[in-house]
Amino acid sequence: MSNVREDFTPMERAVRGHVLRIAHRGASAYAPENSLQAFEKAAEMGADAVEIDIQITADDRPVVAHDENLQRVFGLNVTIGDVTLDQLGEMLPTDRAPIPTFEQVAAVCADLKLGLYLDIKRLNMAAAGHIFDSLAATGLMAYTIFGSFRPDFLAELKAYSPAIRTSILFGSTHVQPVWLARAVNADYVHPCWEHAAPEPHRLLTEAWLTAVRAANLGVVCWHEERPTEIAALSALGVDAICSDTPDVLARYS
């Protein structure tokens, strides 16, 4: 898998020569978010990995969708967790990109040589078993980071498989990132600060970065589409940047 690297530790940036480029929900500026088409486009545009959102159906099948409710994307007032995988497939409009299963996404991304950055929105251990089975079957386990806003989810996943890499997401600029990461034994901190300031890269102060690096934590940044911000984040030495526009990410990171 030539596009992705087995080692996603902070030291890998120096080897790779560029920030890890993560396509946010795939190349979602150019194709439907979290769709197979968006992942294929991300690979074409030079992404190293794709960020995908995990929801769980009523029969414990992991699927790839950002919203638990289908209203925004499909115009249906249906909650994914209330229906089975078969029911979900039957009710989705045929003129829209379908919601893929995690198994399908893992297979496609393995073929495309893309790593996975999972944003776990919902979790139970039956569904986690399906996720781990798919990663093992496709050889993607070493190319996957498990992320979530939910510290309890990361703690459960780390207990289930201690060798995995995890990333804790947070929106507040007042979070103590090292404390939060250590509480759940995370490997990465992921500030979601795209709307926190006009130039959010300035929030990553020297003191903030020094503390995070001293704790041997990697830094994954919010989804960013502005070339000047992408270039500034890259210059700061962050390990990964998410973006709806992986082509812009490839040019400026």
Coordinates of N, CA and C in Angstrom, one line a residue:
M1 N 0.9 -1.2 0.0 CA 0.0 0.0 0.0 C 0.9 1.2 0.0
S2 N 1.2 1.7 -1.2 CA 2.3 2.7 -1.3 C 1.8 4.1 -0.8
N3 N 0.6 4.4 -0.8 CA 0.1 5.8 -0.5 C 0.1 6.0 1.0
V4 N -0.2 5.0 1.8 CA -0.3 5.1 3.2 C 0.9 4.5 3.9
R5 N 1.1 4.9 5.1 CA 2.2 4.4 5.9 C 1.7 3.6 7.1
E6 N 2.5 2.6 7.5 CA 2.1 1.8 8.6 C 2.2 2.5 9.9
D7 N 3.2 3.4 10.0 CA 3.5 4.1 11.2 C 2.9 5.6 11.1
F8 N 1.8 5.8 11.9 CA 1.2 7.1 11.9 C 1.7 7.9 13.1
T9 N 2.9 7.6 13.7 CA 3.3 8.3 14.9 C 3.8 9.7 14.4
P10 N 4.1 10.6 15.4 CA 4.5 12.0 15.0 C 5.8 12.0 14.2
M11 N 6.7 11.0 14.4 CA 8.0 11.0 13.7 C 7.8 10.7 12.2
E12 N 6.6 10.1 11.9 CA 6.4 9.7 10.5 C 6.4 10.9 9.5
R13 N 6.0 12.1 10.1 CA 5.9 13.3 9.2 C 7.3 13.6 8.5
A14 N 8.3 13.4 9.3 CA 9.7 13.7 8.8 C 10.0 12.7 7.7
V15 N 9.6 11.5 7.8 CA 9.9 10.4 6.8 C 9.1 10.7 5.5
R16 N 7.8 11.1 5.7 CA 6.9 11.2 4.6 C 7.1 12.5 3.8
G17 N 7.6 13.5 4.6 CA 7.9 14.8 3.9 C 6.7 15.7 3.8
H18 N 5.5 15.3 4.2 CA 4.4 16.2 4.2 C 3.4 15.7 5.3
V19 N 2.5 16.6 5.6 CA 1.5 16.3 6.6 C 0.6 15.2 6.0
L20 N 0.1 14.3 6.9 CA -0.8 13.3 6.5 C -2.1 14.0 6.0
R21 N -2.5 13.7 4.8 CA -3.6 14.4 4.1 C -4.8 13.5 4.3
I22 N -5.8 14.0 5.0 CA -7.0 13.2 5.3 C -8.2 13.9 4.7
A23 N -8.8 13.2 3.7 CA -10.0 13.7 3.0 C -11.2 13.6 3.9
H24 N -11.8 14.7 4.3 CA -12.9 14.7 5.3 C -14.2 14.3 4.7
R25 N -14.7 13.1 5.1 CA -15.8 12.4 4.5 C -15.6 12.1 3.1
G26 N -14.3 11.9 2.8 CA -13.9 11.7 1.4 C -13.7 13.1 0.8
A27 N -13.6 13.2 -0.5 CA -13.4 14.5 -1.2 C -14.8 15.1 -1.3
S28 N -15.3 15.5 -0.1 CA -16.7 15.8 0.0 C -17.1 17.2 -0.6
A29 N -16.1 17.9 -1.0 CA -16.5 19.2 -1.8 C -16.8 18.8 -3.2
Y30 N -16.5 17.6 -3.7 CA -16.7 17.3 -5.1 C -17.6 16.1 -5.3
A31 N -18.0 15.4 -4.3 CA -18.8 14.2 -4.4 C -19.6 14.0 -3.1
P32 N -20.7 13.3 -3.1 CA -21.5 13.2 -1.9 C -20.7 12.7 -0.7
E33 N -20.9 13.3 0.5 CA -20.1 13.0 1.6 C -20.2 11.5 2.0
N34 N -19.1 10.9 2.5 CA -19.1 9.6 2.9 C -19.6 8.5 1.9
S35 N -19.5 8.9 0.6 CA -19.9 8.0 -0.4 C -18.6 7.3 -1.0
L36 N -18.8 6.2 -1.7 CA -17.7 5.5 -2.3 C -17.1 6.4 -3.4
Q37 N -18.0 7.2 -4.1 CA -17.5 8.1 -5.1 C -16.5 9.1 -4.4
A38 N -16.9 9.6 -3.2 CA -16.0 10.6 -2.6 C -14.7 10.0 -2.2
F39 N -14.6 8.7 -1.8 CA -13.4 8.1 -1.5 C -12.5 7.9 -2.7
E40 N -13.1 7.5 -3.8 CA -12.4 7.3 -5.1 C -11.8 8.6 -5.5
K41 N -12.6 9.7 -5.4 CA -12.1 11.0 -5.8 C -10.9 11.5 -4.9
A42 N -11.0 11.1 -3.6 CA -10.0 11.5 -2.6 C -8.6 10.9 -3.0
A43 N -8.7 9.6 -3.4 CA -7.5 8.9 -3.9 C -6.9 9.6 -5.1
E44 N -7.8 9.9 -6.1 CA -7.3 10.6 -7.3 C -6.6 11.9 -6.9
M45 N -7.1 12.6 -5.9 CA -6.5 13.9 -5.5 C -5.4 13.9 -4.6
G46 N -4.9 12.7 -4.3 CA -3.6 12.6 -3.5 C -3.8 12.5 -2.0
A47 N -5.0 12.1 -1.5 CA -5.2 11.9 -0.1 C -4.4 10.7 0.4
D48 N -3.9 10.7 1.6 CA -3.3 9.6 2.2 C -4.4 8.7 2.9
A49 N -5.4 9.3 3.4 CA -6.4 8.6 4.2 C -7.8 9.4 4.0
V50 N -8.8 8.7 4.4 CA -10.2 9.4 4.4 C -10.7 9.3 5.9
E51 N -11.4 10.4 6.2 CA -12.1 10.5 7.5 C -13.5 10.0 7.2
I52 N -14.0 9.1 8.0 CA -15.4 8.6 7.8 C -16.1 8.5 9.1
D53 N -17.4 8.6 9.1 CA -18.2 8.7 10.3 C -18.9 7.3 10.4
I54 N -18.9 6.8 11.6 CA -19.5 5.5 11.9 C -20.8 5.6 12.7
Q55 N -21.9 5.1 12.1 CA -23.2 5.0 12.8 C -23.5 3.5 12.9
I56 N -24.4 3.1 13.7 CA -24.8 1.7 13.9 C -26.3 1.5 13.7
T57 N -26.6 0.5 12.9 CA -28.0 0.1 12.7 C -28.6 -0.7 13.9
A58 N -29.9 -0.9 13.8 CA -30.5 -1.6 14.9 C -30.0 -3.1 15.0
D59 N -29.5 -3.6 14.0 CA -29.0 -5.0 14.0 C -27.4 -5.0 14.1
D60 N -26.9 -3.9 14.7 CA -25.5 -3.8 15.0 C -24.5 -3.8 13.9
R61 N -25.0 -3.3 12.7 CA -24.1 -3.2 11.6 C -23.5 -1.8 11.4
P62 N -22.2 -1.7 11.4 CA -21.6 -0.4 11.2 C -21.8 0.1 9.8
V63 N -22.3 1.4 9.7 CA -22.4 2.0 8.3 C -21.7 3.4 8.4
V64 N -21.5 3.9 7.2 CA -20.7 5.1 7.1 C -21.6 6.3 6.8
A65 N -22.0 7.1 7.8 CA -22.8 8.3 7.6 C -22.5 9.2 8.8
H66 N -22.6 10.5 8.5 CA -22.3 11.5 9.5 C -23.4 11.7 10.5
D67 N -24.6 11.8 10.0 CA -25.8 12.1 10.8 C -26.5 10.8 11.2
E68 N -26.9 10.8 12.5 CA -27.7 9.6 12.9 C -29.1 9.7 12.2
N69 N -29.6 10.9 12.0 CA -30.9 11.0 11.3 C -30.7 11.3 9.8
L70 N -31.6 10.8 9.0 CA -31.5 10.9 7.6 C -32.0 12.1 6.9
Q71 N -32.6 13.0 7.8 CA -33.3 14.2 7.2 C -32.4 15.1 6.4
R72 N -31.2 15.5 6.9 CA -30.4 16.5 6.2 C -30.0 16.0 4.8
V73 N -29.5 14.7 4.7 CA -29.0 14.2 3.5 C -30.0 13.6 2.6
F74 N -31.0 12.9 3.1 CA -32.0 12.1 2.3 C -33.4 12.6 2.4
G75 N -33.7 13.6 3.3 CA -35.0 14.1 3.5 C -36.0 13.1 4.1
L76 N -35.4 12.2 4.9 CA -36.2 11.2 5.6 C -36.0 11.4 7.1
N77 N -37.1 11.5 7.9 CA -37.0 11.6 9.3 C -36.9 10.2 9.9
V78 N -35.8 9.6 9.7 CA -35.5 8.2 10.2 C -34.2 8.2 10.9
T79 N -34.1 7.5 12.0 CA -32.9 7.4 12.7 C -32.2 6.1 12.4
I80 N -31.0 6.1 12.0 CA -30.3 4.9 11.6 C -30.3 3.8 12.6
G81 N -30.2 4.2 13.9 CA -30.2 3.2 14.9 C -31.5 2.5 15.2
D82 N -32.6 3.0 14.5 CA -33.9 2.4 14.7 C -34.3 1.4 13.7
V83 N -33.4 1.2 12.6 CA -33.8 0.3 11.5 C -32.6 -0.6 11.3
T84 N -32.9 -1.8 10.7 CA -31.9 -2.7 10.4 C -31.2 -2.3 9.1
L85 N -30.1 -3.0 8.8 CA -29.4 -2.7 7.6 C -30.2 -2.9 6.4
D86 N -31.0 -4.0 6.3 CA -31.8 -4.2 5.2 C -32.9 -3.2 5.0
Q87 N -33.5 -2.8 6.1 CA -34.6 -1.7 6.1 C -34.0 -0.4 5.6
L88 N -32.8 -0.1 6.1 CA -32.1 1.1 5.7 C -31.9 1.1 4.2
G89 N -31.4 0.0 3.6 CA -31.2 0.0 2.2 C -32.5 0.1 1.4
E90 N -33.6 -0.4 1.9 CA -34.9 -0.4 1.2 C -35.5 1.0 1.2
M91 N -35.2 1.8 2.2 CA -35.9 3.1 2.3 C -35.1 4.3 1.6
L92 N -33.8 4.1 1.3 CA -33.1 5.2 0.8 C -33.5 5.5 -0.6
P93 N -33.5 6.8 -1.0 CA -33.9 7.2 -2.4 C -32.8 6.6 -3.4
T94 N -33.3 6.1 -4.5 CA -32.4 5.5 -5.5 C -31.6 6.5 -6.3
D95 N -32.0 7.8 -6.2 CA -31.3 8.8 -7.0 C -30.2 9.5 -6.2
R96 N -29.9 9.0 -5.0 CA -28.8 9.5 -4.2 C -27.8 8.4 -4.0
A97 N -26.5 8.9 -3.7 CA -25.5 7.9 -3.3 C -25.9 7.2 -2.0
P98 N -25.9 5.8 -2.0 CA -26.4 5.1 -0.9 C -25.4 5.2 0.3
I99 N -25.9 4.8 1.5 CA -25.1 4.8 2.7 C -24.3 3.4 2.6
P100 N -23.0 3.5 2.5 CA -22.2 2.2 2.4 C -22.0 1.6 3.8
T101 N -21.9 0.3 3.8 CA -21.5 -0.4 5.0 C -20.0 -0.1 5.3
F102 N -19.6 -0.3 6.5 CA -18.2 -0.2 6.8 C -17.4 -1.2 6.1
E103 N -17.9 -2.4 6.0 CA -17.3 -3.5 5.2 C -17.0 -3.1 3.8
Q104 N -18.0 -2.5 3.1 CA -17.8 -2.0 1.8 C -16.7 -0.9 1.7
V105 N -16.7 0.0 2.6 CA -15.7 1.1 2.6 C -14.3 0.6 2.8
A106 N -14.2 -0.3 3.8 CA -12.8 -0.9 4.0 C -12.3 -1.6 2.8
A107 N -13.1 -2.3 2.1 CA -12.7 -3.0 0.9 C -12.2 -2.0 -0.2
V108 N -13.1 -1.0 -0.4 CA -12.7 0.0 -1.4 C -11.5 0.7 -1.1
C109 N -11.3 1.2 0.2 CA -10.2 1.9 0.6 C -8.9 1.1 0.5
A110 N -9.0 -0.2 0.8 CA -7.8 -1.1 0.7 C -7.4 -1.1 -0.8
D111 N -8.3 -1.2 -1.7 CA -8.0 -1.2 -3.1 C -7.4 0.1 -3.6
L112 N -7.9 1.2 -3.0 CA -7.4 2.5 -3.3 C -6.1 2.9 -2.6
K113 N -5.7 2.1 -1.7 CA -4.5 2.3 -0.9 C -4.7 3.6 0.0
L114 N -5.8 3.7 0.6 CA -6.1 4.8 1.5 C -6.2 4.3 2.9
G115 N -5.6 5.0 3.8 CA -5.8 4.7 5.2 C -7.2 5.2 5.7
L116 N -7.6 4.9 6.9 CA -8.9 5.2 7.5 C -8.7 6.0 8.8
Y117 N -9.5 7.1 8.9 CA -9.5 7.8 10.1 C -11.0 7.8 10.5
L118 N -11.3 7.0 11.5 CA -12.7 6.8 11.9 C -13.2 7.8 12.9
D119 N -14.3 8.4 12.7 CA -15.0 9.3 13.7 C -16.2 8.5 14.2
I120 N -16.0 7.9 15.3 CA -17.0 7.0 15.9 C -18.1 7.8 16.5
K121 N -19.3 7.8 15.9 CA -20.4 8.5 16.4 C -21.3 7.7 17.3
R122 N -21.4 6.4 17.0 CA -22.1 5.5 17.8 C -21.3 4.2 17.9
L123 N -21.4 3.5 19.0 CA -20.6 2.3 19.2 C -21.3 1.3 20.2
N124 N -21.2 0.0 19.9 CA -21.4 -1.0 20.8 C -20.4 -2.1 20.4
M125 N -20.2 -3.0 21.3 CA -19.1 -4.0 21.1 C -19.4 -5.0 20.0
A126 N -20.7 -5.3 19.7 CA -21.0 -6.1 18.6 C -20.6 -5.4 17.3
A127 N -20.9 -4.2 17.2 CA -20.5 -3.4 16.0 C -19.0 -3.3 15.9
A128 N -18.4 -3.1 17.0 CA -16.9 -3.0 17.0 C -16.3 -4.3 16.5
G129 N -16.9 -5.4 16.8 CA -16.4 -6.7 16.3 C -16.4 -6.7 14.8
H130 N -17.5 -6.2 14.2 CA -17.6 -6.1 12.7 C -16.5 -5.2 12.2
I131 N -16.3 -4.1 12.8 CA -15.3 -3.2 12.4 C -13.9 -3.8 12.4
F132 N -13.6 -4.5 13.5 CA -12.3 -5.1 13.5 C -12.1 -6.3 12.6
D133 N -13.2 -7.0 12.3 CA -13.2 -8.1 11.4 C -12.9 -7.6 10.0
S134 N -13.5 -6.5 9.6 CA -13.3 -5.9 8.3 C -11.9 -5.3 8.1
L135 N -11.4 -4.7 9.1 CA -10.0 -4.2 9.1 C -9.0 -5.4 9.0
A136 N -9.3 -6.4 9.7 CA -8.4 -7.6 9.6 C -8.4 -8.2 8.2
A137 N -9.6 -8.3 7.6 CA -9.8 -9.0 6.3 C -9.2 -8.2 5.2
T138 N -9.1 -6.9 5.3 CA -8.6 -6.0 4.3 C -7.1 -5.6 4.5
G139 N -6.6 -5.9 5.6 CA -5.2 -5.5 5.9 C -5.1 -4.1 6.3
L140 N -6.2 -3.4 6.7 CA -6.2 -2.0 7.0 C -6.0 -1.7 8.5
M141 N -5.9 -2.7 9.3 CA -5.8 -2.4 10.7 C -4.6 -1.4 11.0
A142 N -3.4 -1.7 10.4 CA -2.2 -0.9 10.6 C -2.3 0.5 10.0
Y143 N -3.3 0.7 9.2 CA -3.5 2.0 8.5 C -4.7 2.8 9.0
T144 N -5.2 2.5 10.2 CA -6.4 3.0 10.8 C -6.2 3.7 12.1
I145 N -6.8 4.9 12.2 CA -6.8 5.6 13.5 C -8.3 5.7 13.9
F146 N -8.6 5.4 15.2 CA -9.9 5.4 15.7 C -10.1 6.7 16.5
G147 N -11.0 7.6 16.0 CA -11.2 8.9 16.6 C -12.7 9.0 17.1
S148 N -12.8 9.9 18.1 CA -14.2 10.1 18.6 C -14.2 11.3 19.6
F149 N -15.3 12.0 19.6 CA -15.6 13.0 20.6 C -15.9 12.4 22.0
R150 N -16.2 11.1 22.0 CA -16.6 10.3 23.2 C -15.4 9.6 23.8
P151 N -14.9 10.1 24.9 CA -13.8 9.5 25.6 C -14.1 8.0 26.0
D152 N -15.4 7.8 26.3 CA -15.7 6.4 26.7 C -15.6 5.4 25.6
F153 N -15.9 5.9 24.4 CA -15.8 5.0 23.2 C -14.3 4.7 23.0
L154 N -13.4 5.6 23.1 CA -12.0 5.4 22.9 C -11.5 4.4 24.0
A155 N -11.9 4.6 25.2 CA -11.5 3.7 26.3 C -12.0 2.3 26.0
E156 N -13.2 2.1 25.6 CA -13.7 0.8 25.3 C -12.9 0.1 24.1
L157 N -12.6 0.9 23.1 CA -11.9 0.4 21.9 C -10.5 0.0 22.3
K158 N -9.8 0.8 23.1 CA -8.5 0.5 23.6 C -8.4 -0.7 24.5
A159 N -9.4 -0.9 25.3 CA -9.5 -2.1 26.1 C -9.7 -3.3 25.3
Y160 N -10.5 -3.2 24.2 CA -10.8 -4.3 23.3 C -9.6 -4.7 22.5
S161 N -8.8 -3.7 22.1 CA -7.6 -4.0 21.3 C -6.5 -2.9 21.6
P162 N -5.7 -3.2 22.6 CA -4.7 -2.2 23.1 C -3.7 -1.6 22.1
A163 N -3.5 -2.4 21.0 CA -2.5 -1.9 20.0 C -3.0 -0.9 19.0
I164 N -4.3 -0.6 19.0 CA -4.8 0.3 18.0 C -4.4 1.8 18.4
R165 N -4.4 2.6 17.4 CA -4.1 4.1 17.6 C -5.5 4.8 17.7
T166 N -5.6 5.7 18.7 CA -6.8 6.4 18.9 C -6.5 7.9 19.0
S167 N -7.6 8.7 18.7 CA -7.5 10.1 18.6 C -8.7 10.7 19.3
I168 N -8.5 11.6 20.2 CA -9.6 12.3 21.0 C -9.9 13.6 20.3
L169 N -11.2 13.8 19.9 CA -11.7 15.0 19.3 C -12.3 15.9 20.3
F170 N -12.1 17.2 20.2 CA -12.8 18.2 21.1 C -13.0 19.5 20.4
G171 N -14.0 20.2 20.8 CA -14.3 21.5 20.2 C -13.9 22.7 21.0
S172 N -13.8 22.6 22.3 CA -13.5 23.7 23.1 C -12.0 24.1 23.1
T173 N -11.7 25.4 23.0 CA -10.4 25.8 23.1 C -9.8 25.8 24.5
H174 N -10.6 25.5 25.5 CA -10.2 25.5 26.9 C -9.9 24.1 27.4
V175 N -9.9 23.1 26.5 CA -9.6 21.8 26.9 C -8.1 21.7 27.2
Q176 N -7.7 20.9 28.2 CA -6.3 20.6 28.4 C -6.0 19.3 27.7
P177 N -5.4 19.4 26.5 CA -5.3 18.2 25.6 C -4.5 17.1 26.1
V178 N -3.5 17.3 26.8 CA -2.6 16.2 27.4 C -3.4 15.5 28.4
W179 N -4.1 16.2 29.3 CA -4.9 15.5 30.3 C -5.9 14.6 29.7
L180 N -6.6 15.2 28.7 CA -7.7 14.5 28.1 C -7.2 13.2 27.4
A181 N -6.1 13.3 26.7 CA -5.6 12.2 25.9 C -5.1 11.1 26.9
R182 N -4.4 11.5 28.0 CA -3.9 10.5 28.9 C -5.1 9.8 29.6
A183 N -6.2 10.5 29.8 CA -7.3 9.9 30.6 C -7.8 8.7 29.8
V184 N -7.7 8.6 28.5 CA -8.2 7.5 27.7 C -7.1 6.8 26.9
N185 N -5.8 7.1 27.3 CA -4.7 6.5 26.6 C -4.7 6.7 25.1
A186 N -5.1 7.9 24.7 CA -5.1 8.3 23.2 C -3.7 8.6 22.7
D187 N -3.6 8.4 21.4 CA -2.3 8.7 20.8 C -2.3 10.0 20.1
Y188 N -3.4 10.6 19.8 CA -3.5 11.8 19.1 C -4.6 12.7 19.7
V189 N -4.3 14.0 19.6 CA -5.4 15.0 20.0 C -5.8 15.7 18.7
H190 N -7.1 16.0 18.6 CA -7.7 16.5 17.4 C -8.6 17.7 17.8
P191 N -8.1 18.9 17.8 CA -8.9 20.1 18.0 C -9.8 20.4 16.8
C192 N -11.0 20.6 17.0 CA -12.0 20.9 16.0 C -12.3 22.4 16.0
W193 N -11.3 23.2 15.6 CA -11.4 24.6 15.8 C -11.5 25.4 14.5
E194 N -12.1 24.8 13.5 CA -12.3 25.5 12.2 C -13.1 26.8 12.3
H195 N -14.0 26.9 13.3 CA -14.8 28.1 13.4 C -14.5 28.8 14.7
A196 N -13.4 28.5 15.4 CA -13.1 29.1 16.7 C -12.4 30.4 16.6
A197 N -11.9 30.8 15.4 CA -11.2 32.0 15.2 C -11.0 32.3 13.7
P198 N -10.9 33.6 13.3 CA -10.7 33.8 11.9 C -9.5 33.1 11.3
E199 N -8.4 33.0 12.1 CA -7.2 32.3 11.7 C -6.9 31.2 12.7
P200 N -7.6 30.1 12.7 CA -7.5 29.2 13.8 C -6.1 28.6 14.1
H201 N -5.3 28.6 13.1 CA -3.9 28.1 13.3 C -3.2 28.8 14.4
R202 N -3.6 30.1 14.7 CA -3.0 30.9 15.7 C -3.3 30.3 17.1
L203 N -4.4 29.5 17.2 CA -4.7 28.9 18.5 C -3.7 27.8 18.9
L204 N -3.0 27.3 17.9 CA -2.0 26.3 18.2 C -0.7 27.0 18.6
T205 N -0.7 27.5 19.8 CA 0.5 28.3 20.3 C 1.7 27.4 20.5
E206 N 2.8 28.1 20.6 CA 4.1 27.3 20.9 C 4.0 26.5 22.2
A207 N 3.4 27.1 23.2 CA 3.2 26.4 24.5 C 2.3 25.2 24.3
W208 N 1.2 25.4 23.6 CA 0.3 24.3 23.4 C 0.9 23.1 22.7
L209 N 1.6 23.4 21.6 CA 2.3 22.4 20.8 C 3.4 21.8 21.6
T210 N 4.2 22.5 22.3 CA 5.3 22.0 23.1 C 4.8 21.0 24.2
A211 N 3.7 21.3 24.8 CA 3.1 20.4 25.8 C 2.6 19.1 25.2
V212 N 2.0 19.2 24.0 CA 1.5 18.0 23.3 C 2.6 17.2 22.9
R213 N 3.6 17.8 22.3 CA 4.8 17.0 21.8 C 5.5 16.4 23.0
A214 N 5.7 17.1 24.1 CA 6.4 16.5 25.2 C 5.7 15.2 25.8
A215 N 4.4 15.2 25.6 CA 3.6 14.0 26.0 C 3.6 12.9 24.9
N216 N 4.4 13.1 23.8 CA 4.5 12.2 22.7 C 3.1 11.9 22.0
L217 N 2.4 13.0 21.9 CA 1.1 12.9 21.2 C 1.1 13.5 19.8
G218 N 0.4 12.9 18.9 CA 0.3 13.5 17.6 C -0.8 14.5 17.5
V219 N -0.8 15.4 16.5 CA -1.9 16.4 16.4 C -2.5 16.2 15.0
V220 N -3.8 16.0 15.1 CA -4.7 15.9 13.8 C -5.5 17.2 13.9
C221 N -5.6 17.9 12.8 CA -6.3 19.2 12.8 C -7.7 19.1 12.1
W222 N -8.5 20.0 12.5 CA -9.9 20.2 12.0 C -9.9 20.2 10.4
H223 N -11.1 20.1 9.9 CA -11.2 20.1 8.4 C -11.0 21.6 8.0
E224 N -10.0 21.8 7.1 CA -9.6 23.1 6.7 C -9.5 23.1 5.1
E225 N -10.1 24.2 4.5 CA -10.2 24.3 3.1 C -9.4 25.5 2.6
R226 N -9.1 26.4 3.5 CA -8.4 27.7 3.1 C -6.9 27.4 2.8
P227 N -6.4 27.8 1.7 CA -5.0 27.5 1.4 C -4.0 28.1 2.4
T228 N -4.3 29.4 2.8 CA -3.4 30.0 3.7 C -3.4 29.3 5.1
E229 N -4.5 28.8 5.5 CA -4.6 28.1 6.8 C -3.9 26.8 6.7
I230 N -4.1 26.1 5.6 CA -3.5 24.8 5.4 C -2.0 24.9 5.4
A231 N -1.5 25.9 4.7 CA 0.0 26.2 4.7 C 0.5 26.5 6.1
A232 N -0.2 27.3 6.8 CA 0.2 27.7 8.2 C 0.2 26.5 9.1
L233 N -0.8 25.7 9.0 CA -0.8 24.5 9.8 C 0.3 23.5 9.5
S234 N 0.6 23.4 8.2 CA 1.7 22.5 7.8 C 3.0 23.1 8.4
A235 N 3.2 24.4 8.3 CA 4.4 25.0 8.8 C 4.6 24.8 10.3
L236 N 3.5 24.7 11.0 CA 3.6 24.5 12.5 C 4.0 23.1 12.8
G237 N 3.9 22.2 11.9 CA 4.4 20.8 12.1 C 3.3 19.9 12.6
V238 N 2.1 20.1 12.4 CA 1.0 19.2 12.8 C 1.2 17.9 12.0
D239 N 0.6 16.8 12.5 CA 0.8 15.5 11.9 C -0.2 15.2 10.7
A240 N -1.4 15.8 10.9 CA -2.4 15.5 9.9 C -3.4 16.7 9.8
I241 N -3.9 16.9 8.6 CA -5.0 17.9 8.4 C -6.1 17.2 7.7
C242 N -7.3 17.5 8.1 CA -8.5 17.0 7.4 C -8.9 18.1 6.4
S243 N -9.6 17.7 5.3 CA -10.1 18.7 4.4 C -11.1 18.1 3.5
D244 N -12.1 18.9 3.2 CA -13.1 18.5 2.2 C -12.5 18.6 0.8
T245 N -11.4 19.3 0.6 CA -10.7 19.5 -0.7 C -9.3 19.0 -0.6
P246 N -9.2 17.7 -0.8 CA -7.8 17.1 -0.7 C -6.9 17.5 -1.8
D247 N -7.4 18.0 -2.9 CA -6.5 18.6 -3.9 C -5.8 19.9 -3.4
V248 N -6.6 20.7 -2.7 CA -6.0 21.9 -2.1 C -5.0 21.5 -1.0
L249 N -5.3 20.5 -0.2 CA -4.4 19.9 0.8 C -3.1 19.5 0.2
A250 N -3.2 18.8 -1.0 CA -2.0 18.3 -1.6 C -1.1 19.4 -2.1
R251 N -1.7 20.5 -2.5 CA -0.9 21.7 -3.0 C -0.2 22.5 -1.9
Y252 N -0.9 22.6 -0.8 CA -0.4 23.5 0.2 C 0.1 22.9 1.5
S253 N 0.2 21.6 1.6 CA 0.7 20.9 2.8 C 2.0 20.1 2.5

